[in-house]
Short mmCIF file of C-alpha atoms in Angstrom, two decimals:
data_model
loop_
_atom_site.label_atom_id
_atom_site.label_comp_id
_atom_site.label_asym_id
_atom_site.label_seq_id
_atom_site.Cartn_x
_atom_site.Cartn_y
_atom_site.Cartn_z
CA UNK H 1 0.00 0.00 0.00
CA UNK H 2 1.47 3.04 -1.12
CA UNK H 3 1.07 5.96 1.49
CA UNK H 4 1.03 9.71 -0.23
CA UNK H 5 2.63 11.97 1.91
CA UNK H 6 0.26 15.53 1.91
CA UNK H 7 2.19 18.62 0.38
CA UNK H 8 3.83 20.96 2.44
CA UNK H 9 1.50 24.27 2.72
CA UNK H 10 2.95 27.54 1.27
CA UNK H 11 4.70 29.28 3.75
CA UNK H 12 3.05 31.92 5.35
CA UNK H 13 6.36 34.03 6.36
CA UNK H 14 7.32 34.17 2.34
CA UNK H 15 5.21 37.55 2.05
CA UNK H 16 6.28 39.06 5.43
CA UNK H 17 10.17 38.51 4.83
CA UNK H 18 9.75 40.86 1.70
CA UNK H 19 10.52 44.08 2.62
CA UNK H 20 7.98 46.63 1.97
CA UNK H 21 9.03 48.14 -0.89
CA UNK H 22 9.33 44.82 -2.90
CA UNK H 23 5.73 43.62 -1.37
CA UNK H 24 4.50 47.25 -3.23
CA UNK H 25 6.65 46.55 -6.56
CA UNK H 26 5.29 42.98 -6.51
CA UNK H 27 1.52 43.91 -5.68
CA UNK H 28 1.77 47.22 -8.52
CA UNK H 29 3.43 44.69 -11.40
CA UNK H 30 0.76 42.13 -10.41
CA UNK H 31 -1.83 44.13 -10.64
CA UNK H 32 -0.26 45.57 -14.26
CA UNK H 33 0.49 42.78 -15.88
CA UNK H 34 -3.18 41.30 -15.10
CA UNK H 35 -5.10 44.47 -16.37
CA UNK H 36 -2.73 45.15 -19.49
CA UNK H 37 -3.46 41.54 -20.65
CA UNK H 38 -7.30 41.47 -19.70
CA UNK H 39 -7.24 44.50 -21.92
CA UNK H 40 -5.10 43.26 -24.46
CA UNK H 41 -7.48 39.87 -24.91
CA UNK H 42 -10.28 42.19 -25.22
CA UNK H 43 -8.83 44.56 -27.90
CA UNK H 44 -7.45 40.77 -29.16
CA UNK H 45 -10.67 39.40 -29.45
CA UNK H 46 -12.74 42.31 -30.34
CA UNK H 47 -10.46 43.23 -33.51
CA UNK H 48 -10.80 39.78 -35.13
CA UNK H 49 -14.31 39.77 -34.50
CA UNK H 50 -14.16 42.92 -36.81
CA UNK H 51 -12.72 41.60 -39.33
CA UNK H 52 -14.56 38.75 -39.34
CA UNK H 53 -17.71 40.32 -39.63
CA UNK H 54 -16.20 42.43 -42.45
CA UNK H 55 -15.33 39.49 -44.33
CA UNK H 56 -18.50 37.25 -43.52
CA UNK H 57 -20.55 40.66 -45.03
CA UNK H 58 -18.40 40.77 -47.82
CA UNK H 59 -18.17 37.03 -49.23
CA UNK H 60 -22.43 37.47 -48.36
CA UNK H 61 -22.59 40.75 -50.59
CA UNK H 62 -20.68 38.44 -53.53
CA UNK H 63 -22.77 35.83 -52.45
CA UNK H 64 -26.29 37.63 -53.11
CA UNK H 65 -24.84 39.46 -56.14
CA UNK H 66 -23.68 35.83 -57.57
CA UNK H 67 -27.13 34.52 -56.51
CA UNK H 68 -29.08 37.96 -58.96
CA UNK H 69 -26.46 36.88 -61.95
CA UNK H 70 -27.15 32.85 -61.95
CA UNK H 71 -30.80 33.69 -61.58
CA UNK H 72 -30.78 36.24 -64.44
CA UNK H 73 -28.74 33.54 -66.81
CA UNK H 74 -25.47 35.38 -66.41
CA UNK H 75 -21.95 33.62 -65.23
CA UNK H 76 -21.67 34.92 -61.63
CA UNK H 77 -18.74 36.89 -60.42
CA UNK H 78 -14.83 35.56 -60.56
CA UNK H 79 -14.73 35.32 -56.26
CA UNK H 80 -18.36 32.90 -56.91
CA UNK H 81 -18.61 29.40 -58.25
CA UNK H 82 -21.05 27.04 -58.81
CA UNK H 83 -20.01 23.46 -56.61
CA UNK H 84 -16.40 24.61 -56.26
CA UNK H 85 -14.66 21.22 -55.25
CA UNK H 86 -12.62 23.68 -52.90
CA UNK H 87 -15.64 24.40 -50.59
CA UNK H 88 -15.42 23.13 -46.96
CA UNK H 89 -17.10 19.96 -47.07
CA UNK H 90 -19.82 20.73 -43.61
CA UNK H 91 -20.92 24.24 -45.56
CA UNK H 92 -21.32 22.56 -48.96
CA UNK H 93 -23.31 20.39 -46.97
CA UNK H 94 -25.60 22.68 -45.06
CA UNK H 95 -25.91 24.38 -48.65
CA UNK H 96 -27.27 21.00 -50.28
CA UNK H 97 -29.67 20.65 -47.62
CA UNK H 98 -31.16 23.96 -48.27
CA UNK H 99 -29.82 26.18 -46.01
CA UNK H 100 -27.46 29.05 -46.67
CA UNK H 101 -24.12 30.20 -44.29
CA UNK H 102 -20.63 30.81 -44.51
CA UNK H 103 -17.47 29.71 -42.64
CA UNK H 104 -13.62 30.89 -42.47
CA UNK H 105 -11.77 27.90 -43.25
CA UNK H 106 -8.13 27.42 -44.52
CA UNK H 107 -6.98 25.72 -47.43
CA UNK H 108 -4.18 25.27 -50.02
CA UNK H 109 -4.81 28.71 -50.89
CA UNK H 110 -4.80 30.43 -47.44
CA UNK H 111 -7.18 31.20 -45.26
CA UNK H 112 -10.41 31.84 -46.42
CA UNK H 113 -14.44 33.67 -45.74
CA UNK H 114 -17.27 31.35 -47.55
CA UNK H 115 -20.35 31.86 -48.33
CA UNK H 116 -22.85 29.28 -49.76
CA UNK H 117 -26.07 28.59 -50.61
CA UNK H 118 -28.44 26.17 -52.44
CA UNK H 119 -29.32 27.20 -56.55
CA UNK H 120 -30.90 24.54 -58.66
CA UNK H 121 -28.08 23.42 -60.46
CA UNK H 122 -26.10 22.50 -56.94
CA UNK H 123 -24.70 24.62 -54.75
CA UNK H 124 -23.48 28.27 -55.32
CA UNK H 125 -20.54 29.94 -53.24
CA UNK H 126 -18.47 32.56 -52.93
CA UNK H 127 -14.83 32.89 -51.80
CA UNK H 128 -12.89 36.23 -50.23
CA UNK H 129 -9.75 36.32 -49.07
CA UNK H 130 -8.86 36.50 -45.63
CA UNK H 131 -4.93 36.82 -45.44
CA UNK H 132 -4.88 40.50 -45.49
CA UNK H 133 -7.38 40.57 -42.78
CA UNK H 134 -4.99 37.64 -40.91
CA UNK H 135 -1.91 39.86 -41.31
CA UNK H 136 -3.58 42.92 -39.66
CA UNK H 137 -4.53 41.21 -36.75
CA UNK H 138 -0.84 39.62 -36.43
CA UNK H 139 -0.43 43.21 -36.64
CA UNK H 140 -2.22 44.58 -34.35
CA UNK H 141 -1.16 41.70 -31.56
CA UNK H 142 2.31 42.85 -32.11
CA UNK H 143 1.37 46.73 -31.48
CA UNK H 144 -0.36 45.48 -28.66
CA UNK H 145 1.94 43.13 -26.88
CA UNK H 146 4.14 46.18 -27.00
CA UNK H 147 2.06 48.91 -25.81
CA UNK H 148 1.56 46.01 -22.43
CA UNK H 149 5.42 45.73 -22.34
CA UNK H 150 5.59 49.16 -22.17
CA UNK H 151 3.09 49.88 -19.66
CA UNK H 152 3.63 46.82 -17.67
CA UNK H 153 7.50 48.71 -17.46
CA UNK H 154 6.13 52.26 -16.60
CA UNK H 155 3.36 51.59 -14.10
CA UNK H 156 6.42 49.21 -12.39
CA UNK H 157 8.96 51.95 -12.25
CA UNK H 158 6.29 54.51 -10.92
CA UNK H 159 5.42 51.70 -8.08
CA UNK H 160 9.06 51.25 -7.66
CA UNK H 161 9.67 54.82 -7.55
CA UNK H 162 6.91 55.45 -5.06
CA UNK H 163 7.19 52.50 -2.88
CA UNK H 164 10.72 53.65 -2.83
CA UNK H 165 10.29 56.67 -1.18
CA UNK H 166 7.81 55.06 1.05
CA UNK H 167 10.41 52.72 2.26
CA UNK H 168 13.05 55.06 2.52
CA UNK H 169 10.61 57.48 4.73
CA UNK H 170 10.42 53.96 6.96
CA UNK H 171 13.67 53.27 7.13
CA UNK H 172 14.03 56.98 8.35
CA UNK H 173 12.23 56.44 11.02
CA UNK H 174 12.60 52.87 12.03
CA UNK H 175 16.29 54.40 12.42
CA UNK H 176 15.66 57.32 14.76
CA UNK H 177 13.45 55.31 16.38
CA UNK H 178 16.09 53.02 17.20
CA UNK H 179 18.08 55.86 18.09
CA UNK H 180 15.65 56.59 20.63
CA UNK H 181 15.40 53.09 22.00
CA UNK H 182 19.27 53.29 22.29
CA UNK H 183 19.07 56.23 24.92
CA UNK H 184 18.74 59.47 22.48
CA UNK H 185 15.21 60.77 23.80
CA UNK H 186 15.64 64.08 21.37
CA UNK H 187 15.70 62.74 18.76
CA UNK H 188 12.24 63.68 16.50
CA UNK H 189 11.73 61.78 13.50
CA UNK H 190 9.19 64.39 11.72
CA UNK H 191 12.47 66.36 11.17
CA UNK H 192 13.64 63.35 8.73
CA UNK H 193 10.19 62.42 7.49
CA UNK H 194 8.33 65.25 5.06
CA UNK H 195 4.62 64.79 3.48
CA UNK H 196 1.67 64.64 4.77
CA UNK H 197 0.33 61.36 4.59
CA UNK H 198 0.56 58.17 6.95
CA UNK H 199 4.17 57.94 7.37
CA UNK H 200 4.28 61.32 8.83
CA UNK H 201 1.29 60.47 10.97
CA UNK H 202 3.64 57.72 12.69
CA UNK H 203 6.39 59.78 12.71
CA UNK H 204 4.58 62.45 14.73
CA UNK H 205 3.16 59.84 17.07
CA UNK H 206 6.54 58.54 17.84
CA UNK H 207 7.77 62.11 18.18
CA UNK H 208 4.82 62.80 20.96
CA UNK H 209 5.94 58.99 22.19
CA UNK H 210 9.96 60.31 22.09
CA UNK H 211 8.95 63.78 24.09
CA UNK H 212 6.95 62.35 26.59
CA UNK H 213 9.14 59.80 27.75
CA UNK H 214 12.19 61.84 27.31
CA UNK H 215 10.01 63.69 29.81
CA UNK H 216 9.54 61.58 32.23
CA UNK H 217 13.33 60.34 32.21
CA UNK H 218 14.05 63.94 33.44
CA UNK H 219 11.59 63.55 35.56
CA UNK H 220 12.75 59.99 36.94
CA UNK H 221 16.92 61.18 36.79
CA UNK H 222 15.58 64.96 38.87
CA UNK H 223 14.03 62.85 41.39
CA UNK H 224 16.73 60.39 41.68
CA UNK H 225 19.60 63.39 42.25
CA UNK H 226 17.35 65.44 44.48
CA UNK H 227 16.06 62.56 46.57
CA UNK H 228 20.13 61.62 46.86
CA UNK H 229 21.19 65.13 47.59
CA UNK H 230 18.08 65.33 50.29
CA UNK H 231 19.25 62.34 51.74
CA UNK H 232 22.95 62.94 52.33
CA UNK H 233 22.64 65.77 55.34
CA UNK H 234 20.66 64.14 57.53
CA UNK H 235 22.77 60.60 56.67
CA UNK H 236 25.70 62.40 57.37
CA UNK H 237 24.26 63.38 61.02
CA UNK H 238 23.53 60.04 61.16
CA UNK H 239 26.30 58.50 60.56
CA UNK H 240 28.06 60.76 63.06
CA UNK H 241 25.32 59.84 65.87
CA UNK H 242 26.07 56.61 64.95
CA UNK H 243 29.81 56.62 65.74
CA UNK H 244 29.18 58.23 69.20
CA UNK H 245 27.01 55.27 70.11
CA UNK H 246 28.37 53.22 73.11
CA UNK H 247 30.00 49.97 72.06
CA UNK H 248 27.60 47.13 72.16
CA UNK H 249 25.47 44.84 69.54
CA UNK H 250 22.84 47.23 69.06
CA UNK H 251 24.88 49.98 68.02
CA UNK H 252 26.81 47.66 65.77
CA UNK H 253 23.68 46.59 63.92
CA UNK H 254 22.88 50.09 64.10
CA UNK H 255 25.79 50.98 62.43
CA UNK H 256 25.55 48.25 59.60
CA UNK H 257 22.28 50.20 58.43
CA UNK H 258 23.14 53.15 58.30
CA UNK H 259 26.71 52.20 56.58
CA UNK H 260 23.77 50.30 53.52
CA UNK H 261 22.18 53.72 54.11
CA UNK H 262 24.99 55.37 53.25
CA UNK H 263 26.28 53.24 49.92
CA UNK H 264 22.49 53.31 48.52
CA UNK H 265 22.86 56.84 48.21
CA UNK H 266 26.29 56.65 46.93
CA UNK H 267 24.45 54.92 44.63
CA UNK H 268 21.92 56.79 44.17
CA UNK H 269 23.97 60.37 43.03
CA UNK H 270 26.31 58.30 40.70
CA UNK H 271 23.41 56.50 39.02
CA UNK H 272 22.13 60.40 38.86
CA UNK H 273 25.47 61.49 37.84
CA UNK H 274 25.86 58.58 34.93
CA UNK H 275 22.37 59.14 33.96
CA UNK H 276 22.62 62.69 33.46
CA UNK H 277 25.89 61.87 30.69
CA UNK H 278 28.33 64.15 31.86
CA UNK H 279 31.02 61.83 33.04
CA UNK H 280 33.69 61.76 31.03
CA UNK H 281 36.76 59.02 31.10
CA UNK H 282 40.51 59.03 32.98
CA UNK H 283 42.07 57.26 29.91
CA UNK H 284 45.74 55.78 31.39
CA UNK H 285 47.79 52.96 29.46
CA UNK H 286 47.55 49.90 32.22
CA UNK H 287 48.34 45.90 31.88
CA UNK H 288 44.84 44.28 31.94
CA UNK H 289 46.33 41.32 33.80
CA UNK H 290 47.22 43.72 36.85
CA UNK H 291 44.30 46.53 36.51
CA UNK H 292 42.39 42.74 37.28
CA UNK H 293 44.75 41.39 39.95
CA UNK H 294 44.10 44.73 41.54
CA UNK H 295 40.36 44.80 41.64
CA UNK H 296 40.14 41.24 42.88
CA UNK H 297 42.25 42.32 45.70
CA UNK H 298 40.18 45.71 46.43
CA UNK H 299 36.83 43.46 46.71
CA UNK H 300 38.52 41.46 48.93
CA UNK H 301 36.29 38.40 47.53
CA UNK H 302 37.34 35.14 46.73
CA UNK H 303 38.23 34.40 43.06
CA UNK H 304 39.43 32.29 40.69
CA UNK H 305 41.37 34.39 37.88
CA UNK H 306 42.41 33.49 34.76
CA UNK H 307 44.71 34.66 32.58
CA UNK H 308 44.49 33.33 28.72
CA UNK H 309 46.31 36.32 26.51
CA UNK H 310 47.25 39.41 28.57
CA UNK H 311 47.05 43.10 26.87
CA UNK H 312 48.05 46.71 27.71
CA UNK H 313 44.34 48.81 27.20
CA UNK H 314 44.17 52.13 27.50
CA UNK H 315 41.21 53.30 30.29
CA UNK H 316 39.50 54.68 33.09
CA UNK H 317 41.47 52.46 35.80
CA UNK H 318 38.75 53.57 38.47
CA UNK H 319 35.82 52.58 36.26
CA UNK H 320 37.23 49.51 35.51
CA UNK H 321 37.46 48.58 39.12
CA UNK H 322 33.83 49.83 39.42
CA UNK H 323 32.42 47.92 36.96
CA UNK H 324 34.55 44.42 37.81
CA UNK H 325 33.71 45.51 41.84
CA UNK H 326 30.18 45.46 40.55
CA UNK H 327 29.94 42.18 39.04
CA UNK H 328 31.90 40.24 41.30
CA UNK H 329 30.22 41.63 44.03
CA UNK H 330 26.70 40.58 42.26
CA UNK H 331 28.26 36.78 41.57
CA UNK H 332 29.20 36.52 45.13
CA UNK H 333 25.80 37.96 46.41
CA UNK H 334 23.01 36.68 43.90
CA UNK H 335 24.87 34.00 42.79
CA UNK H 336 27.25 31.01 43.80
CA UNK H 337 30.81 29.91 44.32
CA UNK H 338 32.99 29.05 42.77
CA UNK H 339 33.24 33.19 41.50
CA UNK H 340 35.66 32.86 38.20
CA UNK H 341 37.06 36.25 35.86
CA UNK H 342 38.92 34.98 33.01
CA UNK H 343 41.15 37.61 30.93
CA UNK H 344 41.71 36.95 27.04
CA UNK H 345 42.96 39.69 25.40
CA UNK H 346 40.51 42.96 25.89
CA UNK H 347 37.61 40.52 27.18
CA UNK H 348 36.89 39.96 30.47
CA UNK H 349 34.31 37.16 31.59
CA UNK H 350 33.02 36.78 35.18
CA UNK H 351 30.68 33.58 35.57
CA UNK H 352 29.23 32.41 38.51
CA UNK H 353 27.75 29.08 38.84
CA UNK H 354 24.23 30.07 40.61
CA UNK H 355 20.84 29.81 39.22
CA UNK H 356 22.12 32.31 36.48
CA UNK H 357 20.48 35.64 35.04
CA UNK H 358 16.93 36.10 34.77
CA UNK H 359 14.92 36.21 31.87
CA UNK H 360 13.92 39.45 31.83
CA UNK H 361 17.61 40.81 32.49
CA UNK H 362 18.42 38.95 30.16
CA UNK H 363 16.21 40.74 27.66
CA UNK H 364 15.98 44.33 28.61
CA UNK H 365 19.17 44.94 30.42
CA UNK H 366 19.84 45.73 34.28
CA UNK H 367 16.85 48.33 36.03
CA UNK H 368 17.38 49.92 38.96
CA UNK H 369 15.49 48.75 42.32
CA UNK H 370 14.71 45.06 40.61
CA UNK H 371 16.66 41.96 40.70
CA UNK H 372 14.12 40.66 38.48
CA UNK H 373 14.46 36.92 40.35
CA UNK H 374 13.65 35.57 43.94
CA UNK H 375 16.47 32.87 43.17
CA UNK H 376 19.18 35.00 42.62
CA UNK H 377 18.74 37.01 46.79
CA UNK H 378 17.47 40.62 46.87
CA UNK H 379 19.02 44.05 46.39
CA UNK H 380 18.01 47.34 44.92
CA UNK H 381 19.76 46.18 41.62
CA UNK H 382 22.09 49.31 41.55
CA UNK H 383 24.96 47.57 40.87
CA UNK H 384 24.72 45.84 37.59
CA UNK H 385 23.18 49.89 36.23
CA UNK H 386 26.00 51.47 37.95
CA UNK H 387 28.39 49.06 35.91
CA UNK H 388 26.76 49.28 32.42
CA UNK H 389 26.53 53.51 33.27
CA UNK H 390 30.52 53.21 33.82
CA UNK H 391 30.68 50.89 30.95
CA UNK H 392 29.14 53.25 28.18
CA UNK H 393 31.58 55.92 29.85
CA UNK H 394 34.44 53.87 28.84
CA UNK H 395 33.22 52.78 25.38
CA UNK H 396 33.41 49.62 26.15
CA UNK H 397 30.54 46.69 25.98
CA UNK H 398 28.83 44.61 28.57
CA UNK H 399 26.80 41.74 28.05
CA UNK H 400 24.94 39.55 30.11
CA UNK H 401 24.13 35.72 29.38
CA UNK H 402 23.55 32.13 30.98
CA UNK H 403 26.73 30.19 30.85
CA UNK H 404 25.52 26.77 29.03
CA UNK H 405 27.03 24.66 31.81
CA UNK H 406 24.93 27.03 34.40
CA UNK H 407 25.56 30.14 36.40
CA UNK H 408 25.57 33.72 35.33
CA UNK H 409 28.07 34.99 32.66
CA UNK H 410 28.83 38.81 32.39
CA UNK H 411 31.20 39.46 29.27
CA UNK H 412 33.29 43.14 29.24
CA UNK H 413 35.17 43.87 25.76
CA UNK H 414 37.01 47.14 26.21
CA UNK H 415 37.79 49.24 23.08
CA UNK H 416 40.34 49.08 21.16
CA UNK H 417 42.89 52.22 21.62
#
């Protein structure tokens, strides 16, 4: 038994992996080539109906005029004949039965209009030539298949043209508004985009979109600094009460808090201070190997380096430390032991071997106050911002990812110099 295996259904995706413009060429030459040749089958067909009717009314004219000579005795016209062994057998029929007609039919001769009809002596036709008529509809098909060709060609370039610009318009945009995505709130699109049609309708919806949030990120980096600023007097005080507090286990836990206290809004002013882009880089030549060797030490944390290719970079020395302080201090806390940095080249790897990052990190980056997972402890999630704040000072990248054999894997590539 011989099983037939169904065909695979079209793909669905085919038509949304076209871009836009070549989904508006395709649709517009479509479109053309089905019109110019619905048109050109009717001109087609409506021209050699023409000229057949012109030649069935003339071989009938001969006809009736050869029909007045036989009955008047007289030889009928040279295009008539009396049972002209070159008539189309089913007409000299229908003739002989009494019935008159015609038919184009081709022959030795070429192709041919007949007319017949029953006289007493047989059957009477008459012959006209239908080459000429042949030839001028060959003609005219030519003159026709052109005039498509050419319109088929114009109406495509116009689409082209047009969806062209339309795509270009897109493109416009779909680039500022990645601009925006990328941190560049001022950016307004309907500076790029002219007309007045739909594109610019987006375009000035993502420019209201682009001016209210870069609104509200004012907003959110104003009350940030002033809530950090408000904050460090009366910590201050604090701390200094603190200090005066008789030795003992409460003022010790005391003075734990208000130490957190005082790092969150350390925190808090250089999140302010990153966010606000107006830190600028230290740049110094240093030896990777021992800028790391020296941050490892600073933390104080236990770690396992290693050392694959070592390289002299040129950068912020204290924003390095921050940013490796950071993440080591976010494997030891969130994650779990063993802590490992690994140095190859410019890159710089620190993998824990916890639960790992969370989705959502993962996918939109480090946020402030979240730690996005229960697994991975709690914290106000400054520290991984703070890093990737220090990291676009630096022009460097940071990337965060799931190590494949588990744990958390945060990947710094400085610059080159």
């Amino acid at each position: 038994m011989t099983v037939r295996r169904p065909r695979p259904l079209p793909s669905r995706l085919t038509l949304r992996r076209m871009t836009l413009r070549r989904q508006i060429a395709t649709a517009v030459a479509a479109i053309s080539v089905l019109v110019a040749v619905a048109v050109g089958l009717l001109v087609h067909q409506a021209m050699i109906r023409q000229h057949v009717d012109q030649a069935r009314s003339s071989a009938l004219t001969a006809l009736n005029s050869a029909l007045t000579d036989y009955a008047r005795g007289l030889t009928p016209n040279p295009v008539a004949a009396l049972d002209d062994p070159a008539l189309p057998t089913r007409l000299h029929d229908l003739a002989a039965g009494g019935r008159e007609g015609t038919v184009l039919a081709t022959d030795q001769q070429g192709e041919s209009m007949w007319a017949a009809a029953p006289v007493r002596g047989g059957v009477l036709s008459a012959r006209v030539d239908f080459t000429q008529d042949r030839r001028a509809i060959a003609d005219l098909d030519r003159i026709i298949l052109l005039t498509v060709v050419a319109a088929v060609f114009t109406t495509v370039l116009a689409g082209v043209l047009v969806a062209d610009r339309i795509s270009r318009r897109l493109r416009t945009a779909a680039t500022a508004a990645r601009g925006i995505a990328a941190g560049g709130t001022d950016t307004r699109i309907g500076e790029l985009v002219d007309g007045k049609d739909e594109v610019a309708d987006l375009a000035a919806a993502v420019d209201l979109m682009s001016r209210t949030l870069h609104r509200r990120l004012e907003d959110e980096q104003r009350f940030t600094a002033d809530v950090a600023h408000e904050l460090r007097t009366p910590l201050t005080g604090l701390v200094t009460a603190a200090e005066l507090l008789p030795p003992g286990r409460p003022t010790q836990l005391v003075q734990n808090r208000v130490q957190a206290l005082r790092a969150l809004v350390e925190d808090l002013l250089e999140v302010s201070r990153l966010d606000a882009d107006v830190e600028s880089p230290d740049l110094s030549a240093v030896p990777l190997e021992r800028a790391v060797r020296r941050t490892v030490t600073l933390t104080g944390l236990d770690v396992r380096i290693g050392i694959t290719s070592d390289q002299e970079v040129r950068t912020d020395l204290r924003r390095l430390d921050r940013i490796l302080g950071n993440l080591l201090l976010n494997a030891h806390r969130h994650g779990a032991g063993p802590v490992e940095l690994h140095v190859d080249g410019r890159r710089i790897t620190v993998r824990d071997h916890g639960p790992g990052y969370p989705d959502d990190l993962l996918d939109h980056g480090p946020q402030r106050f979240r730690t996005n997972a229960p697994e991975r402890g709690r914290g106000h999630g400054l520290g991984l911002t703070i890093a990737t704040g220090h990291t676009r000072v630096i022009g460097a990248t940071l990337t965060f990812a799931n190590h494949p054999a588990g744990g958390a894997l945060a990947t710094l590539t400085l610059p080159p110099d």
